[in-house]
Amino acid sequence: MIDANEEKTPEQTMQEKHMEVKIEDLENEIKDVKSNSKMKTLILNRMNLSGALKNNMEKVGTESSVLTDDGLILGSKINWAEDSALREIVLQLEKNLTTI
């Protein structure tokens, strides 16, 4: 142990800085893992909810499922107009809705 009155050697200073950098890297890695875990949990919850809604709507009937598919697209807050596949789905849902 170094006495408070003694100065640190350059080697000791380098080791301390190296340890600080390692600690910071590990802390950042832990934050990333936590963030990824939360994101995966949210995605899993959304998938479960979507599956439950679809199953429920199949029981209720096709007219209601068109409305739910429409509400799911709007509720997802995805800009469907920018994605050509989603745009086609939304437009088809609109056509189906007007025929009901």
GROMACS .gro file of N, CA and C in nm:
model
  300
    1MET      N    1   0.084  -0.117   0.000
    1MET     CA    2   0.000   0.000   0.000
    1MET      C    3   0.089   0.124   0.000
    2ILE      N    4   0.049   0.223  -0.071
    2ILE     CA    5   0.129   0.344  -0.083
    2ILE      C    6   0.089   0.440   0.027
    3ASP      N    7   0.188   0.498   0.087
    3ASP     CA    8   0.163   0.599   0.189
    3ASP      C    9   0.116   0.726   0.120
    4ALA      N   10   0.028   0.800   0.184
    4ALA     CA   11  -0.028   0.922   0.126
    4ALA      C   12   0.081   1.023   0.094
    5ASN      N   13   0.189   1.017   0.165
    5ASN     CA   14   0.299   1.112   0.141
    5ASN      C   15   0.385   1.071   0.023
    6GLU      N   16   0.380   0.946  -0.015
    6GLU     CA   17   0.463   0.900  -0.126
    6GLU      C   18   0.394   0.930  -0.259
    7GLU      N   19   0.474   0.959  -0.358
    7GLU     CA   20   0.419   0.983  -0.492
    7GLU      C   21   0.403   0.851  -0.565
    8LYS      N   22   0.307   0.848  -0.655
    8LYS     CA   23   0.284   0.728  -0.733
    8LYS      C   24   0.384   0.724  -0.848
    9THR      N   25   0.423   0.603  -0.881
    9THR     CA   26   0.514   0.586  -0.994
    9THR      C   27   0.432   0.596  -1.122
   10PRO      N   28   0.496   0.627  -1.232
   10PRO     CA   29   0.423   0.632  -1.360
   10PRO      C   30   0.355   0.499  -1.391
   11GLU      N   31   0.417   0.389  -1.353
   11GLU     CA   32   0.358   0.258  -1.377
   11GLU      C   33   0.228   0.241  -1.298
   12GLN      N   34   0.228   0.287  -1.173
   12GLN     CA   35   0.107   0.278  -1.091
   12GLN      C   36  -0.004   0.367  -1.148
   13THR      N   37   0.033   0.485  -1.194
   13THR     CA   38  -0.064   0.576  -1.254
   13THR      C   39  -0.124   0.513  -1.379
   14MET      N   40  -0.040   0.451  -1.462
   14MET     CA   41  -0.088   0.385  -1.584
   14MET      C   42  -0.181   0.269  -1.551
   15GLN      N   43  -0.147   0.192  -1.447
   15GLN     CA   44  -0.232   0.080  -1.407
   15GLN      C   45  -0.368   0.130  -1.359
   16GLU      N   46  -0.368   0.238  -1.283
   16GLU     CA   47  -0.494   0.295  -1.234
   16GLU      C   48  -0.580   0.345  -1.350
   17LYS      N   49  -0.518   0.413  -1.444
   17LYS     CA   50  -0.593   0.462  -1.560
   17LYS      C   51  -0.648   0.346  -1.643
   18HIS      N   52  -0.566   0.242  -1.657
   18HIS     CA   53  -0.610   0.124  -1.731
   18HIS      C   54  -0.729   0.059  -1.662
   19MET      N   55  -0.724   0.050  -1.531
   19MET     CA   56  -0.835  -0.008  -1.455
   19MET      C   57  -0.960   0.079  -1.466
   20GLU      N   58  -0.945   0.211  -1.463
   20GLU     CA   59  -1.059   0.301  -1.477
   20GLU      C   60  -1.125   0.284  -1.614
   21VAL      N   61  -1.044   0.272  -1.718
   21VAL     CA   62  -1.097   0.252  -1.853
   21VAL      C   63  -1.170   0.118  -1.861
   22LYS      N   64  -1.112   0.014  -1.802
   22LYS     CA   65  -1.175  -0.118  -1.802
   22LYS      C   66  -1.310  -0.113  -1.730
   23ILE      N   67  -1.314  -0.046  -1.615
   23ILE     CA   68  -1.437  -0.033  -1.537
   23ILE      C   69  -1.542   0.041  -1.620
   24GLU      N   70  -1.502   0.148  -1.685
   24GLU     CA   71  -1.596   0.225  -1.767
   24GLU      C   72  -1.648   0.140  -1.883
   25ASP      N   73  -1.561   0.063  -1.946
   25ASP     CA   74  -1.604  -0.026  -2.055
   25ASP      C   75  -1.704  -0.129  -2.006
   26LEU      N   76  -1.678  -0.187  -1.889
   26LEU     CA   77  -1.769  -0.287  -1.834
   26LEU      C   78  -1.903  -0.225  -1.796
   27GLU      N   79  -1.901  -0.103  -1.741
   27GLU     CA   80  -2.025  -0.034  -1.707
   27GLU      C   81  -2.107  -0.007  -1.833
   28ASN      N   82  -2.040   0.036  -1.940
   28ASN     CA   83  -2.110   0.060  -2.067
   28ASN      C   84  -2.169  -0.069  -2.124
   29GLU      N   85  -2.093  -0.178  -2.111
   29GLU     CA   86  -2.141  -0.307  -2.158
   29GLU      C   87  -2.265  -0.351  -2.080
   30ILE      N   88  -2.263  -0.329  -1.949
   30ILE     CA   89  -2.379  -0.362  -1.866
   30ILE      C   90  -2.500  -0.280  -1.908
   31LYS      N   91  -2.480  -0.150  -1.934
   31LYS     CA   92  -2.591  -0.065  -1.979
   31LYS      C   93  -2.648  -0.116  -2.111
   32ASP      N   94  -2.560  -0.156  -2.203
   32ASP     CA   95  -2.606  -0.207  -2.332
   32ASP      C   96  -2.688  -0.335  -2.316
   33VAL      N   97  -2.640  -0.424  -2.230
   33VAL     CA   98  -2.711  -0.550  -2.207
   33VAL      C   99  -2.848  -0.523  -2.145
   34LYS      N  100  -2.854  -0.432  -2.048
   34LYS     CA  101  -2.983  -0.397  -1.987
   34LYS      C  102  -3.078  -0.337  -2.090
   35SER      N  103  -3.026  -0.248  -2.173
   35SER     CA  104  -3.108  -0.184  -2.275
   35SER      C  105  -3.160  -0.287  -2.375
   36ASN      N  106  -3.073  -0.376  -2.420
   36ASN     CA  107  -3.115  -0.480  -2.514
   36ASN      C  108  -3.219  -0.572  -2.452
   37SER      N  109  -3.201  -0.604  -2.326
   37SER     CA  110  -3.297  -0.690  -2.256
   37SER      C  111  -3.433  -0.623  -2.247
   38LYS      N  112  -3.436  -0.496  -2.212
   38LYS     CA  113  -3.563  -0.423  -2.204
   38LYS      C  114  -3.630  -0.417  -2.340
   39MET      N  115  -3.552  -0.392  -2.444
   39MET     CA  116  -3.607  -0.384  -2.579
   39MET      C  117  -3.667  -0.517  -2.622
   40LYS      N  118  -3.596  -0.627  -2.593
   40LYS     CA  119  -3.647  -0.758  -2.629
   40LYS      C  120  -3.774  -0.790  -2.551
   41THR      N  121  -3.779  -0.749  -2.426
   41THR     CA  122  -3.899  -0.771  -2.345
   41THR      C  123  -4.017  -0.695  -2.404
   42LEU      N  124  -3.995  -0.570  -2.445
   42LEU     CA  125  -4.102  -0.491  -2.506
   42LEU      C  126  -4.150  -0.554  -2.636
   43ILE      N  127  -4.057  -0.602  -2.716
   43ILE     CA  128  -4.093  -0.666  -2.842
   43ILE      C  129  -4.174  -0.792  -2.817
   44LEU      N  130  -4.129  -0.871  -2.721
   44LEU     CA  131  -4.201  -0.994  -2.687
   44LEU      C  132  -4.342  -0.963  -2.638
   45ASN      N  133  -4.354  -0.860  -2.554
   45ASN     CA  134  -4.487  -0.821  -2.505
   45ASN      C  135  -4.578  -0.776  -2.619
   46ARG      N  136  -4.523  -0.701  -2.713
   46ARG     CA  137  -4.603  -0.657  -2.828
   46ARG      C  138  -4.647  -0.775  -2.913
   47MET      N  139  -4.554  -0.870  -2.932
   47MET     CA  140  -4.589  -0.988  -3.011
   47MET      C  141  -4.698  -1.070  -2.942
   48ASN      N  142  -4.687  -1.085  -2.812
   48ASN     CA  143  -4.789  -1.158  -2.737
   48ASN      C  144  -4.924  -1.088  -2.745
   49LEU      N  145  -4.923  -0.957  -2.729
   49LEU     CA  146  -5.046  -0.880  -2.737
   49LEU      C  147  -5.109  -0.890  -2.875
   50SER      N  148  -5.026  -0.879  -2.976
   50SER     CA  149  -5.077  -0.888  -3.113
   50SER      C  150  -5.138  -1.026  -3.139
   51GLY      N  151  -5.070  -1.130  -3.093
   51GLY     CA  152  -5.122  -1.265  -3.110
   51GLY      C  153  -5.253  -1.284  -3.037
   52ALA      N  154  -5.261  -1.232  -2.915
   52ALA     CA  155  -5.385  -1.244  -2.838
   52ALA      C  156  -5.499  -1.168  -2.904
   53LEU      N  157  -5.469  -1.049  -2.956
   53LEU     CA  158  -5.572  -0.972  -3.026
   53LEU      C  159  -5.622  -1.044  -3.151
   54LYS      N  160  -5.528  -1.101  -3.227
   54LYS     CA  161  -5.569  -1.172  -3.348
   54LYS      C  162  -5.654  -1.293  -3.314
   55ASN      N  163  -5.613  -1.368  -3.211
   55ASN     CA  164  -5.693  -1.484  -3.170
   55ASN      C  165  -5.832  -1.442  -3.126
   56ASN      N  166  -5.839  -1.334  -3.051
   56ASN     CA  167  -5.969  -1.285  -3.003
   56ASN      C  168  -6.055  -1.238  -3.119
   57MET      N  169  -5.994  -1.172  -3.214
   57MET     CA  170  -6.071  -1.119  -3.327
   57MET      C  171  -6.120  -1.231  -3.417
   58GLU      N  172  -6.044  -1.342  -3.427
   58GLU     CA  173  -6.090  -1.455  -3.507
   58GLU      C  174  -6.217  -1.512  -3.446
   59LYS      N  175  -6.224  -1.508  -3.316
   59LYS     CA  176  -6.344  -1.557  -3.248
   59LYS      C  177  -6.463  -1.464  -3.272
   60VAL      N  178  -6.437  -1.333  -3.277
   60VAL     CA  179  -6.544  -1.235  -3.291
   60VAL      C  180  -6.597  -1.232  -3.434
   61GLY      N  181  -6.510  -1.234  -3.532
   61GLY     CA  182  -6.557  -1.233  -3.671
   61GLY      C  183  -6.467  -1.149  -3.759
   62THR      N  184  -6.484  -1.165  -3.889
   62THR     CA  185  -6.396  -1.098  -3.984
   62THR      C  186  -6.422  -0.949  -3.993
   63GLU      N  187  -6.546  -0.904  -3.978
   63GLU     CA  188  -6.572  -0.760  -3.987
   63GLU      C  189  -6.496  -0.684  -3.879
   64SER      N  190  -6.495  -0.740  -3.761
   64SER     CA  191  -6.426  -0.674  -3.651
   64SER      C  192  -6.275  -0.679  -3.669
   65SER      N  193  -6.225  -0.788  -3.731
   65SER     CA  194  -6.079  -0.799  -3.746
   65SER      C  195  -6.025  -0.694  -3.841
   66VAL      N  196  -6.104  -0.654  -3.941
   66VAL     CA  197  -6.059  -0.547  -4.031
   66VAL      C  198  -6.037  -0.420  -3.952
   67LEU      N  199  -6.129  -0.390  -3.864
   67LEU     CA  200  -6.116  -0.270  -3.782
   67LEU      C  201  -5.996  -0.281  -3.688
   68THR      N  202  -5.973  -0.399  -3.633
   68THR     CA  203  -5.861  -0.417  -3.541
   68THR      C  204  -5.729  -0.408  -3.615
   69ASP      N  205  -5.721  -0.469  -3.734
   69ASP     CA  206  -5.597  -0.458  -3.812
   69ASP      C  207  -5.567  -0.312  -3.840
   70ASP      N  208  -5.676  -0.235  -3.874
   70ASP     CA  209  -5.659  -0.092  -3.899
   70ASP      C  210  -5.609  -0.022  -3.773
   71GLY      N  211  -5.679  -0.052  -3.646
   71GLY     CA  212  -5.639   0.014  -3.523
   71GLY      C  213  -5.496  -0.016  -3.482
   72LEU      N  214  -5.448  -0.161  -3.516
   72LEU     CA  215  -5.311  -0.204  -3.484
   72LEU      C  216  -5.210  -0.124  -3.565
   73ILE      N  217  -5.241  -0.101  -3.693
   73ILE     CA  218  -5.148  -0.025  -3.778
   73ILE      C  219  -5.135   0.118  -3.728
   74LEU      N  220  -5.246   0.180  -3.698
   74LEU     CA  221  -5.242   0.318  -3.649
   74LEU      C  222  -5.177   0.327  -3.510
   75GLY      N  223  -5.207   0.229  -3.424
   75GLY     CA  224  -5.154   0.229  -3.288
   75GLY      C  225  -5.006   0.202  -3.281
   76SER      N  226  -4.950   0.140  -3.386
   76SER     CA  227  -4.807   0.109  -3.384
   76SER      C  228  -4.722   0.233  -3.405
   77LYS      N  229  -4.784   0.341  -3.451
   77LYS     CA  230  -4.716   0.468  -3.477
   77LYS      C  231  -4.603   0.455  -3.579
   78ILE      N  232  -4.620   0.358  -3.671
   78ILE     CA  233  -4.525   0.340  -3.780
   78ILE      C  234  -4.576   0.421  -3.897
   79ASN      N  235  -4.486   0.487  -3.966
   79ASN     CA  236  -4.527   0.564  -4.083
   79ASN      C  237  -4.548   0.468  -4.199
   80TRP      N  238  -4.670   0.418  -4.211
   80TRP     CA  239  -4.702   0.318  -4.311
   80TRP      C  240  -4.691   0.372  -4.453
   81ALA      N  241  -4.703   0.502  -4.468
   81ALA     CA  242  -4.697   0.560  -4.602
   81ALA      C  243  -4.557   0.550  -4.663
   82GLU      N  244  -4.456   0.541  -4.579
   82GLU     CA  245  -4.318   0.532  -4.630
   82GLU      C  246  -4.281   0.390  -4.673
   83ASP      N  247  -4.347   0.290  -4.620
   83ASP     CA  248  -4.319   0.150  -4.652
   83ASP      C  249  -4.421   0.102  -4.754
   84SER      N  250  -4.373   0.063  -4.871
   84SER     CA  251  -4.466   0.027  -4.979
   84SER      C  252  -4.552  -0.094  -4.942
   85ALA      N  253  -4.497  -0.192  -4.873
   85ALA     CA  254  -4.575  -0.310  -4.836
   85ALA      C  255  -4.685  -0.272  -4.737
   86LEU      N  256  -4.649  -0.191  -4.637
   86LEU     CA  257  -4.749  -0.148  -4.539
   86LEU      C  258  -4.854  -0.058  -4.604
   87ARG      N  259  -4.811   0.026  -4.696
   87ARG     CA  260  -4.905   0.115  -4.764
   87ARG      C  261  -5.010   0.033  -4.839
   88GLU      N  262  -4.966  -0.074  -4.907
   88GLU     CA  263  -5.061  -0.160  -4.979
   88GLU      C  264  -5.158  -0.227  -4.883
   89ILE      N  265  -5.109  -0.271  -4.769
   89ILE     CA  266  -5.196  -0.335  -4.670
   89ILE      C  267  -5.301  -0.238  -4.620
   90VAL      N  268  -5.258  -0.117  -4.587
   90VAL     CA  269  -5.351  -0.016  -4.535
   90VAL      C  270  -5.455   0.019  -4.640
   91LEU      N  271  -5.412   0.036  -4.762
   91LEU     CA  272  -5.507   0.069  -4.867
   91LEU      C  273  -5.606  -0.046  -4.891
   92GLN      N  274  -5.558  -0.170  -4.882
   92GLN     CA  275  -5.647  -0.285  -4.897
   92GLN      C  276  -5.746  -0.291  -4.782
   93LEU      N  277  -5.699  -0.261  -4.661
   93LEU     CA  278  -5.790  -0.258  -4.546
   93LEU      C  279  -5.897  -0.152  -4.564
   94GLU      N  280  -5.856  -0.038  -4.620
   94GLU     CA  281  -5.953   0.069  -4.643
   94GLU      C  282  -6.059   0.023  -4.743
   95LYS      N  283  -6.017  -0.047  -4.850
   95LYS     CA  284  -6.112  -0.098  -4.949
   95LYS      C  285  -6.207  -0.199  -4.884
   96ASN      N  286  -6.150  -0.288  -4.800
   96ASN     CA  287  -6.232  -0.388  -4.733
   96ASN      C  288  -6.332  -0.322  -4.638
   97LEU      N  289  -6.290  -0.217  -4.574
   97LEU     CA  290  -6.376  -0.147  -4.478
   97LEU      C  291  -6.494  -0.079  -4.547
   98THR      N  292  -6.468  -0.024  -4.665
   98THR     CA  293  -6.576   0.044  -4.736
   98THR      C  294  -6.678  -0.054  -4.794
   99THR      N  295  -6.637  -0.179  -4.815
   99THR     CA  296  -6.730  -0.279  -4.870
   99THR      C  297  -6.817  -0.341  -4.763
  100ILE      N  298  -6.782  -0.322  -4.636
  100ILE     CA  299  -6.859  -0.384  -4.526
  100ILE      C  300  -6.989  -0.312  -4.503
   0.00000   0.00000   0.00000
